[in-house]
XYZ file of C-alpha atoms in Angstrom:
705
model
C -37.417 -3.557 52.657
C -37.102 -0.001 51.209
C -36.051 0.580 47.783
C -34.609 4.164 47.276
C -34.150 5.384 43.633
C -31.929 8.344 43.293
C -31.843 10.527 40.214
C -28.181 10.128 39.887
C -25.355 7.898 41.175
C -23.822 10.765 43.128
C -27.061 11.154 45.092
C -27.225 7.430 45.720
C -23.711 7.415 47.105
C -24.558 10.261 49.430
C -27.675 8.584 50.716
C -25.951 5.228 51.068
C -23.109 7.141 53.161
C -25.706 8.768 55.367
C -27.427 5.373 56.204
C -24.138 3.638 56.644
C -22.904 0.043 56.523
C -24.259 -0.503 53.003
C -22.655 -3.063 50.540
C -21.957 -2.043 46.992
C -23.737 -4.488 44.460
C -23.925 -4.456 40.750
C -26.007 -1.376 40.138
C -27.127 -0.587 43.751
C -26.252 -0.577 47.470
C -27.848 -2.810 50.073
C -27.756 -3.109 53.803
C -29.925 -2.753 56.948
C -33.258 -3.432 55.178
C -32.570 -0.794 52.612
C -31.534 -0.778 48.927
C -30.246 2.294 47.176
C -30.055 2.370 43.450
C -30.197 5.039 40.833
C -31.043 6.365 37.437
C -28.707 8.501 35.128
C -31.089 11.449 35.119
C -33.417 10.906 32.353
C -33.621 7.134 31.462
C -36.774 7.748 29.598
C -37.699 10.292 26.772
C -40.784 10.876 24.767
C -41.207 8.752 21.633
C -40.718 10.516 18.315
C -43.384 11.375 15.827
C -42.607 8.228 13.622
C -43.303 5.873 16.834
C -46.956 7.056 16.612
C -47.501 5.857 13.054
C -49.300 2.527 12.173
C -46.054 1.190 10.991
C -43.170 3.013 12.815
C -40.083 3.798 10.747
C -37.244 4.876 12.840
C -34.888 7.594 11.643
C -37.327 8.317 8.733
C -36.909 11.286 6.572
C -38.877 14.323 7.825
C -41.994 15.115 5.773
C -44.944 17.243 6.138
C -47.072 14.050 6.381
C -48.363 13.380 9.877
C -47.925 17.013 11.020
C -49.128 18.332 13.242
C -48.764 15.332 15.664
C -51.058 15.487 18.633
C -50.772 12.036 20.423
C -53.988 10.801 22.085
C -51.684 9.346 24.911
C -47.950 10.359 25.195
C -45.535 7.417 25.208
C -41.944 7.128 26.415
C -38.997 4.996 25.436
C -35.650 4.239 26.881
C -33.120 6.872 26.096
C -31.330 6.349 22.763
C -27.639 7.025 22.057
C -26.169 9.217 19.221
C -26.589 6.338 16.765
C -30.358 6.143 17.370
C -30.046 2.801 19.405
C -31.256 2.233 22.917
C -28.270 3.298 25.095
C -26.897 -0.022 26.464
C -25.932 1.437 29.866
C -29.331 2.876 30.078
C -30.877 -0.413 29.349
C -28.748 -2.227 31.975
C -29.479 0.154 34.738
C -33.182 0.152 34.037
C -33.131 -3.713 34.029
C -31.649 -3.499 37.581
C -34.351 -1.182 38.748
C -37.105 -3.268 37.153
C -35.737 -6.317 39.061
C -35.360 -4.477 42.358
C -39.015 -2.930 42.087
C -40.361 -6.326 41.609
C -38.473 -7.997 44.379
C -40.913 -9.759 46.897
C -39.129 -8.270 49.898
C -39.392 -4.693 48.572
C -42.679 -3.260 49.871
C -41.747 0.544 49.690
C -40.272 2.334 46.698
C -38.849 5.760 47.540
C -38.696 8.535 44.921
C -35.372 10.196 45.472
C -35.378 12.368 42.537
C -33.851 15.920 42.648
C -36.238 18.089 44.642
C -38.045 19.796 41.585
C -40.505 18.910 39.033
C -38.010 17.349 36.669
C -36.714 15.030 39.451
C -40.244 14.142 40.425
C -41.131 12.697 36.888
C -37.699 11.070 36.241
C -37.961 8.597 39.014
C -41.879 8.142 38.582
C -41.237 7.121 34.962
C -38.611 4.589 36.079
C -41.049 3.091 38.670
C -44.183 3.045 36.409
C -42.310 1.348 33.630
C -40.619 -1.059 35.927
C -43.996 -2.234 37.520
C -45.798 -2.152 34.051
C -47.852 -5.229 33.915
C -46.631 -6.614 37.405
C -49.428 -8.211 39.140
C -48.473 -7.310 42.574
C -47.920 -3.646 41.785
C -50.755 -2.571 44.274
C -48.618 -3.982 47.153
C -45.810 -1.356 46.689
C -46.078 1.655 48.891
C -44.736 4.767 47.008
C -43.084 7.537 49.150
C -41.039 10.674 48.419
C -37.661 11.608 49.810
C -37.335 15.495 49.535
C -33.780 16.784 50.031
C -32.995 20.515 50.467
C -29.360 19.555 50.615
C -27.237 16.304 50.592
C -25.386 16.535 54.053
C -25.659 13.259 56.063
C -27.648 14.842 58.705
C -30.261 16.205 56.279
C -30.580 12.894 54.512
C -31.060 11.040 57.702
C -33.698 13.462 58.924
C -35.644 13.372 55.562
C -35.565 9.535 55.551
C -37.391 9.694 58.969
C -39.990 12.209 57.488
C -41.191 10.893 54.115
C -44.644 11.570 52.618
C -46.744 9.547 50.438
C -45.674 10.251 46.788
C -49.387 11.358 46.141
C -48.618 14.543 48.186
C -46.481 15.524 45.057
C -48.938 14.674 42.400
C -49.520 18.363 41.468
C -45.710 18.882 41.116
C -45.618 15.653 38.910
C -48.573 16.931 36.843
C -46.832 20.233 36.038
C -43.601 18.317 35.265
C -45.470 15.976 32.800
C -47.530 18.886 31.339
C -44.133 20.864 30.729
C -42.633 17.879 29.127
C -45.572 17.172 26.885
C -46.004 20.902 25.765
C -42.362 21.329 25.067
C -42.381 18.064 22.912
C -45.479 19.351 21.074
C -43.827 22.712 20.156
C -40.411 21.212 19.552
C -41.057 18.313 17.199
C -43.996 19.983 15.235
C -42.649 23.484 14.678
C -39.029 22.473 14.387
C -39.956 20.012 11.555
C -42.357 22.711 10.080
C -39.824 25.298 9.927
C -36.910 23.111 8.832
C -39.132 21.752 5.916
C -40.170 25.191 5.061
C -36.626 26.772 5.058
C -34.482 23.757 4.001
C -32.316 24.564 7.090
C -32.521 22.867 10.517
C -34.301 25.481 12.855
C -34.776 24.453 16.461
C -38.150 25.919 17.428
C -39.100 25.606 21.101
C -41.621 27.276 23.586
C -38.775 29.013 25.431
C -35.702 29.173 23.259
C -37.424 31.359 20.541
C -38.496 34.140 22.900
C -35.124 34.149 24.284
C -33.292 34.462 20.974
C -36.044 37.021 19.898
C -35.290 39.145 22.892
C -31.571 39.316 21.887
C -32.474 39.677 18.247
C -34.801 42.553 18.985
C -32.217 44.416 21.284
C -29.461 44.011 18.696
C -31.530 45.219 15.750
C -32.555 48.255 17.890
C -28.767 48.935 18.389
C -28.011 48.282 14.748
C -30.686 50.594 13.484
C -30.163 53.250 16.102
C -29.553 56.802 14.702
C -28.006 59.004 17.468
C -29.366 62.482 18.010
C -27.412 65.428 19.370
C -28.900 67.567 21.873
C -27.970 70.264 24.414
C -28.152 70.221 28.243
C -27.243 72.680 30.978
C -24.394 71.585 33.145
C -22.386 73.062 35.880
C -19.325 71.534 37.608
C -17.627 74.045 39.955
C -15.906 73.519 43.263
C -17.510 74.709 46.448
C -15.849 74.193 49.925
C -13.238 71.704 48.569
C -15.535 69.512 46.453
C -16.820 69.636 42.951
C -20.671 70.137 42.909
C -21.964 68.677 39.617
C -25.413 70.053 38.534
C -27.165 68.692 35.396
C -30.297 70.187 34.041
C -33.221 67.784 33.519
C -34.343 69.282 30.306
C -32.957 68.264 26.715
C -32.806 70.960 24.115
C -32.554 70.456 20.265
C -29.049 71.305 18.949
C -30.461 73.871 16.774
C -31.527 76.046 19.759
C -28.052 76.826 21.032
C -28.579 80.581 21.184
C -31.590 80.023 23.379
C -29.747 77.571 25.617
C -26.785 79.995 25.992
C -29.231 82.657 27.099
C -30.847 80.290 29.651
C -27.268 79.319 30.942
C -26.487 83.084 31.550
C -29.920 83.560 33.326
C -29.150 80.597 35.622
C -25.652 81.977 36.312
C -27.051 85.412 37.147
C -29.645 83.989 39.534
C -26.998 82.196 41.582
C -27.478 78.951 43.419
C -28.374 78.617 47.128
C -28.639 75.491 49.537
C -32.366 75.498 50.501
C -32.263 72.384 52.698
C -29.854 69.912 54.192
C -30.865 66.530 55.754
C -28.442 64.404 57.476
C -29.288 61.244 59.330
C -27.551 58.279 60.694
C -28.654 55.070 59.097
C -27.861 51.333 58.544
C -27.028 50.127 55.086
C -28.733 46.594 54.723
C -26.974 43.664 53.011
C -28.336 42.155 49.856
C -30.779 39.407 50.159
C -29.685 35.667 49.996
C -29.370 34.290 46.474
C -31.784 32.580 44.159
C -30.090 30.853 41.373
C -30.411 33.533 38.756
C -29.465 36.395 41.183
C -26.216 34.332 41.931
C -25.666 33.825 38.237
C -26.048 37.485 37.729
C -23.379 38.241 40.188
C -20.926 35.631 38.985
C -21.417 36.713 35.357
C -20.870 40.389 36.048
C -17.820 39.797 38.417
C -16.128 36.802 37.067
C -17.542 36.751 33.478
C -18.772 33.317 34.270
C -21.416 31.764 31.918
C -24.845 30.630 33.318
C -23.878 27.065 32.123
C -20.546 27.153 33.940
C -21.857 28.679 37.226
C -24.784 26.168 37.347
C -22.534 23.268 36.735
C -20.261 24.440 39.637
C -23.134 25.105 42.012
C -24.730 21.752 41.142
C -21.366 20.081 42.015
C -21.037 21.831 45.279
C -24.525 20.796 46.193
C -23.932 17.097 45.288
C -20.920 17.335 47.636
C -22.918 18.657 50.491
C -21.582 22.329 50.582
C -24.516 24.258 49.343
C -28.308 23.787 49.528
C -30.443 22.847 46.373
C -29.344 25.182 43.683
C -32.355 25.406 41.341
C -34.381 27.873 43.485
C -36.119 31.149 42.399
C -36.410 32.313 46.059
C -34.111 34.731 47.977
C -35.832 33.896 51.290
C -35.870 30.993 53.876
C -38.764 29.057 55.203
C -39.611 29.735 58.834
C -39.460 26.054 59.476
C -35.721 26.216 58.595
C -34.815 28.343 61.579
C -33.249 25.416 63.498
C -31.186 24.353 60.575
C -29.922 27.900 59.941
C -28.984 28.183 63.652
C -26.847 25.127 63.424
C -25.125 26.560 60.194
C -24.480 29.755 62.056
C -22.814 27.923 64.983
C -20.418 26.279 62.479
C -19.687 29.763 60.779
C -19.101 31.422 64.134
C -16.866 28.540 65.237
C -14.381 29.505 62.315
C -14.322 33.196 63.282
C -17.118 35.076 61.617
C -19.322 37.368 63.654
C -22.726 36.012 62.970
C -25.939 35.721 64.967
C -29.496 34.438 64.197
C -31.907 37.131 63.017
C -35.659 36.328 62.844
C -36.485 38.931 60.188
C -39.128 39.027 57.515
C -36.424 40.070 55.071
C -34.824 36.742 55.595
C -37.585 34.390 56.585
C -40.764 34.660 54.410
C -42.738 31.629 53.501
C -44.919 33.711 51.156
C -41.975 34.254 48.910
C -41.153 30.461 48.539
C -42.592 28.291 45.880
C -40.589 25.081 46.262
C -37.167 25.737 47.678
C -35.479 28.345 49.865
C -32.655 30.471 48.888
C -29.166 29.116 48.227
C -27.009 29.019 51.454
C -24.002 27.062 52.663
C -24.706 23.993 54.750
C -23.046 23.190 58.016
C -20.432 21.210 56.005
C -17.675 23.752 55.301
C -15.187 22.655 52.601
C -11.470 22.731 53.038
C -9.962 25.340 50.871
C -7.698 22.777 49.300
C -10.775 20.710 48.325
C -12.037 23.385 45.778
C -10.735 24.580 42.453
C -10.154 28.289 42.041
C -13.627 28.542 40.208
C -15.434 26.457 42.858
C -13.846 28.650 45.520
C -15.208 31.835 43.748
C -18.795 30.475 43.572
C -18.891 29.031 47.129
C -17.232 32.164 48.602
C -19.962 34.449 46.866
C -22.685 32.194 48.547
C -20.972 31.908 51.845
C -20.036 35.750 52.054
C -23.539 36.743 51.415
C -24.727 34.426 54.085
C -22.388 35.937 56.534
C -23.401 39.461 55.414
C -27.143 38.755 56.019
C -26.464 37.357 59.499
C -23.586 39.593 60.554
C -23.864 40.655 64.163
C -22.076 43.931 63.116
C -24.291 46.494 61.444
C -22.963 48.746 58.612
C -23.597 52.266 59.880
C -23.645 55.263 57.712
C -24.391 58.971 57.452
C -26.674 59.938 54.779
C -26.983 63.419 53.440
C -29.460 65.015 51.014
C -28.913 68.520 49.912
C -31.285 70.657 47.896
C -29.850 73.387 45.758
C -32.118 76.033 44.009
C -30.905 78.100 41.032
C -33.232 81.024 41.392
C -36.719 80.149 40.403
C -35.536 78.039 37.440
C -34.755 74.625 38.750
C -34.158 72.704 41.993
C -31.424 70.114 42.287
C -31.235 67.195 44.733
C -27.674 65.728 45.750
C -27.355 62.563 47.732
C -24.513 61.192 49.524
C -23.563 58.416 51.963
C -20.513 58.003 54.210
C -19.702 54.716 55.803
C -19.055 55.095 59.429
C -18.807 51.646 60.619
C -18.184 48.854 57.967
C -20.042 46.063 59.645
C -20.960 43.314 56.980
C -19.276 45.200 54.185
C -16.008 43.572 55.415
C -17.369 40.288 54.235
C -19.564 40.889 51.085
C -19.303 43.224 48.205
C -20.600 46.679 48.653
C -20.655 49.308 45.941
C -20.699 53.033 47.100
C -23.146 54.616 44.517
C -23.477 58.061 45.997
C -20.842 60.767 45.676
C -18.957 62.461 48.300
C -20.544 65.854 49.147
C -19.095 69.080 50.450
C -20.054 70.265 54.059
C -22.777 72.611 53.068
C -25.559 74.091 55.281
C -28.926 75.692 54.479
C -28.355 79.261 53.028
C -24.742 78.594 51.695
C -24.103 79.913 48.109
C -22.853 77.275 45.721
C -20.455 78.256 42.900
C -21.965 77.597 39.413
C -21.013 78.169 35.804
C -23.688 76.614 33.649
C -22.902 76.109 30.017
C -24.667 74.405 27.114
C -23.133 70.839 26.963
C -23.510 68.857 23.743
C -24.472 65.290 24.215
C -25.792 62.535 21.970
C -28.704 60.145 22.682
C -27.196 56.530 23.156
C -28.491 53.336 21.947
C -29.897 50.614 24.219
C -27.203 48.255 25.587
C -26.636 44.656 24.659
C -28.193 42.178 26.994
C -25.869 40.878 29.612
C -26.280 37.816 31.908
C -27.834 40.089 34.519
C -30.230 42.091 32.259
C -31.386 39.049 30.188
C -32.010 37.120 33.442
C -34.081 40.069 34.850
C -36.041 40.228 31.581
C -36.815 36.585 31.541
C -37.959 36.647 35.219
C -40.571 39.259 34.127
C -40.537 40.052 30.479
C -43.337 42.687 30.860
C -41.240 45.015 33.010
C -39.210 47.769 31.815
C -35.467 47.107 32.200
C -34.753 49.972 34.553
C -37.694 48.977 36.803
C -36.464 45.386 36.796
C -32.986 46.461 37.803
C -34.405 48.586 40.601
C -36.853 46.028 41.881
C -33.905 43.524 41.970
C -32.241 45.818 44.686
C -35.492 46.985 46.537
C -36.580 45.450 49.754
C -40.128 45.270 48.571
C -40.024 42.707 45.915
C -43.738 41.677 46.138
C -44.518 42.380 42.461
C -41.368 40.333 41.283
C -42.544 37.244 43.278
C -46.123 37.529 42.115
C -44.874 37.415 38.503
C -42.730 34.198 39.209
C -45.700 32.576 41.007
C -48.212 33.384 38.170
C -45.914 31.914 35.609
C -45.001 35.086 33.733
C -41.402 34.247 33.488
C -39.901 32.665 30.450
C -38.392 29.403 31.476
C -37.723 28.422 35.043
C -34.602 28.579 37.227
C -34.368 24.764 36.603
C -34.469 25.073 32.784
C -33.368 28.593 31.715
C -29.652 27.871 31.940
C -29.908 24.855 29.666
C -32.244 26.568 27.177
C -29.758 29.687 26.772
C -26.789 27.176 26.460
C -28.600 25.191 23.745
C -29.241 28.622 21.909
C -25.542 29.163 22.129
C -24.659 25.575 20.817
C -27.081 26.014 17.955
C -25.217 29.081 16.924
C -28.240 31.531 17.449
C -26.521 33.724 19.957
C -23.009 34.127 21.478
C -21.791 35.279 24.822
C -18.511 37.133 25.101
C -17.468 38.019 28.611
C -20.977 38.469 30.045
C -22.588 40.138 26.906
C -25.140 38.365 24.587
C -25.239 39.032 20.859
C -27.342 37.719 18.030
C -25.575 35.657 15.320
C -26.560 35.168 11.692
C -28.235 31.935 12.163
C -30.235 33.546 14.983
C -31.268 36.367 12.736
C -32.253 33.645 10.206
C -34.287 31.872 12.781
C -36.432 34.852 13.967
C -36.881 36.313 10.490
C -37.860 32.995 9.048
C -40.388 32.413 11.846
C -41.837 35.855 11.034
C -42.140 35.210 7.523
C -43.947 31.862 8.255
C -46.370 33.448 10.667
C -45.081 31.490 13.560
C -45.388 33.833 16.490
C -43.701 32.463 19.738
C -43.351 35.711 21.558
C -43.174 36.421 25.355
C -47.098 36.726 25.319
C -47.919 33.275 24.177
C -45.046 31.697 26.147
C -46.183 33.404 29.311
C -49.834 32.341 28.753
C -48.650 28.695 28.617
C -46.563 29.570 31.791
C -49.626 30.748 33.582
C -51.348 27.593 32.514
C -48.656 25.360 33.974
C -48.866 27.151 37.224
C -52.587 26.334 37.326
C -51.644 22.778 36.871
C -49.164 23.017 39.698
C -51.705 24.499 42.009
C -54.278 21.788 40.986
C -56.663 24.366 39.275
C -56.192 22.832 35.623
C -55.706 19.161 34.556
C -52.693 18.283 32.441
C -54.946 18.057 29.468
C -55.908 21.606 29.796
C -52.344 22.801 29.244
C -51.718 20.373 26.388
C -55.013 21.481 24.685
C -53.910 25.101 24.810
C -50.576 24.228 23.187
C -52.375 22.124 20.596
C -54.583 24.998 19.610
C -51.769 27.374 19.250
C -49.730 24.956 17.058
C -52.805 23.906 15.042
C -53.088 27.674 14.053
C -49.747 27.400 12.313
C -50.802 24.481 10.305
C -54.336 25.607 9.427
C -54.865 26.163 5.744
C -55.965 29.766 5.291
C -57.109 30.705 1.664
C -55.702 34.201 1.085
C -55.990 36.569 -2.002
C -52.760 36.585 -3.966
C -52.251 40.201 -2.915
C -51.734 39.150 0.612
C -50.680 35.525 0.254
C -47.308 34.758 1.940
C -47.489 30.868 1.609
C -44.198 29.820 -0.034
C -44.830 26.005 0.564
C -42.123 23.561 1.450
C -38.657 22.752 0.191
C -39.044 20.585 -2.918
C -42.697 21.452 -3.796
C -43.517 21.254 -7.406
C -45.442 24.352 -8.588
C -45.789 24.220 -12.393
C -44.001 23.494 -15.694
C -41.067 25.922 -16.587
C -42.169 28.047 -19.649
C -38.668 28.171 -20.959
C -37.486 24.528 -20.987
C -40.608 22.385 -19.879
C -38.867 21.214 -16.605
C -40.460 21.512 -13.240
C -40.482 24.686 -11.165
C -39.632 23.684 -7.614
C -39.453 25.499 -4.280
C -35.684 25.627 -3.340
C -33.814 26.799 -0.364
C -33.663 30.308 -1.389
C -36.529 30.675 -3.886
C -38.155 29.075 -6.875
C -35.953 27.391 -9.678
C -36.237 24.994 -12.639
C -35.212 21.521 -12.473
C -33.804 21.674 -15.821
C -30.692 23.576 -14.635
C -28.615 20.510 -15.799
C -29.806 21.037 -19.280
C -28.860 24.717 -19.061
C -32.083 26.369 -17.934
C -31.099 28.925 -15.430
C -34.447 30.317 -14.324
C -34.871 31.168 -10.730
C -36.784 33.778 -8.607
C -35.887 34.796 -5.131
C -38.406 33.734 -2.436
C -38.153 37.083 -0.638
C -37.917 40.339 -2.706
C -37.659 43.535 -0.824
C -38.534 42.177 2.505
C -41.656 40.395 1.152
C -42.227 36.726 0.624
C -43.408 35.804 -2.752
C -45.871 33.087 -2.565
C -46.366 29.937 -4.458
C -49.664 31.213 -5.941
C -47.908 34.290 -7.218
C -45.025 32.351 -8.886
C -47.678 30.240 -10.685
C -49.292 33.454 -11.804
C -46.022 34.830 -13.061
C -45.099 31.744 -15.063
C -48.372 30.840 -16.461
C -49.920 34.375 -17.140
C -46.674 36.575 -17.226
C -47.678 38.698 -14.198
C -48.446 38.402 -10.528
C -51.261 40.020 -8.621
C -50.477 43.383 -7.167
C -48.500 42.231 -3.978
C -48.764 44.309 -0.974
C -46.038 44.952 1.598
C -42.828 45.361 -0.372
C -40.165 47.485 1.613
C -37.858 49.938 -0.066
C -34.196 50.568 0.781
C -35.332 53.782 2.731
C -37.819 51.718 4.628
C -40.847 52.734 2.954
C -43.731 50.388 2.105
C -44.916 49.945 -1.452
C -47.151 47.683 -3.508
C -46.358 46.275 -6.900
C -46.932 43.329 -9.189
C -44.136 41.299 -10.659
C -43.976 40.681 -14.366
C -41.814 38.409 -16.453
C -39.317 40.259 -18.825
C -37.380 37.452 -20.476
C -36.329 35.228 -17.637
C -36.363 38.110 -15.072
C -38.921 39.094 -12.633
C -39.419 42.889 -12.681
C -41.568 45.180 -10.735
C -44.761 46.537 -12.477
C -46.373 49.579 -10.741
C -49.291 50.004 -13.406
């Protein structure tokens, strides 16, 4: 008897339907020697810090005691509800799985988690806990059901070709390592930062670099000071079309007289066509979609958030209309040629001119890590079966698939014209004219090149160069597309990333993904960005991201605390996780790397008062108040006297002129009347200066002596 454990009820229903003739029971299906049951996604979550104490105290108040917490062995518990109790529905379903796993007639247990690292460990956790302490555990064979889509035919084929679960051990190791590392960062640094600031700050391995990228971009925009410059420009008509020529050099606005003289020299020299190149060419369609590339298009075209688009794609996958969505590849596996041919037959039968193409730009095993590109399946939905937004998403994937396999080529005439202005400068103009539309009838195509006049070599071109005043422009806010491109390779310039996204040669892009340089993964990135939105750190309006005040507070607080969670450290951990996936590093290696990074935050570093930035934790007692005898405590915004109820109003801000005032310096101020000479204050005009603080009455004043 086989027991198949699906990650979700919807997948269990699809598997049961594909097998056929199964009876619904309480928490499972059964029939024909097969049982199909399910989890609800994560039935288990990692225990909290308090659970590792000698005497666990659930829902205890957070304190610095016990931090950092580095468990010798990570433990899991059944998922809790919002009240902190074990979710009763989760408990019931796990009990069902436990009984089924231990049934004497069940000799094979099938892991039918989603085909990714998260789905791998969800079902493994269910099985390992269900069989914990079971004396006949060794008699159970564990196998894996790997589903690229949920159509009945694919389910039946996959059931006939299952591998031992051990074949996916490296995938599981990476999944567990990610879970452990994210827990270590999340619980330790979230508590540390919250206790330091008195405000809940969600500090995570990936969420912080994402928020910081948006913060850095918005600060660059906010602090941008435009500069005026001059450029030479001509836009005169020749042979019925305006020929626009823009000089490459930028001149200071103060040099207008020189630029006017240069414009006169350009005009006197005249412009002549020195070369014309025309060739017939084919315009290639875009590549098939990875999840992030699809989200880029949907965000740009329909202003659809990543969370919304993923939810719809996931639903279309669960209903059997699309292949597995959480893929980082735009290519198909060569072994899928037969499946693709069947899909093409279905697409051709409903009137689209498609044909099979065995091209390296479509089929390339070297560009696939776990899953192939998103495509439709042979199961074509009725238009009335989809909502308007579902139609938009499905149509985008479907039309790209048709374009890639379109039997009709898009033919064009491409023109390049070189125009020389005396010996001063040579200009290159490019234009494209579509002769036969081909695949562009089915998928979006943007004409980027301008329409050029019919010029030949030796023709004169009318010009009238004049100095044109322009302003430098600030960087643009991140959009869904540009943020996604950044997260896929945070070490590449934005223009280069955008260009690579369109280029046929994308070797470097895939090398970065496979090495683990990306921030987050296709499977997790959408949820993390959505969490940043729900936490009030960033906002998304249309398809543009902006930082919010709480996001500024998060990043600036982490900087003051010396918590560096930038793209460099996150990518180092990402590379370690890829090594685990490839079997080149044990899970413990990745965990130890994270523990070292986190341990540095908590390490006690003795610093001289001139450089000290340790402001302690909310509620720390520092010394007696010299004015009323009360206790000076660290407050949310600074240091204040506990005698405020008796009328003592002494307070000192924690941050003065951009510099954190340490506990050590506050004690010096209140016991000796003056701090050390503190380094690193920032004036209103952005200049650094050093100064002590002295006590003048109840006020802290700068002392430059």
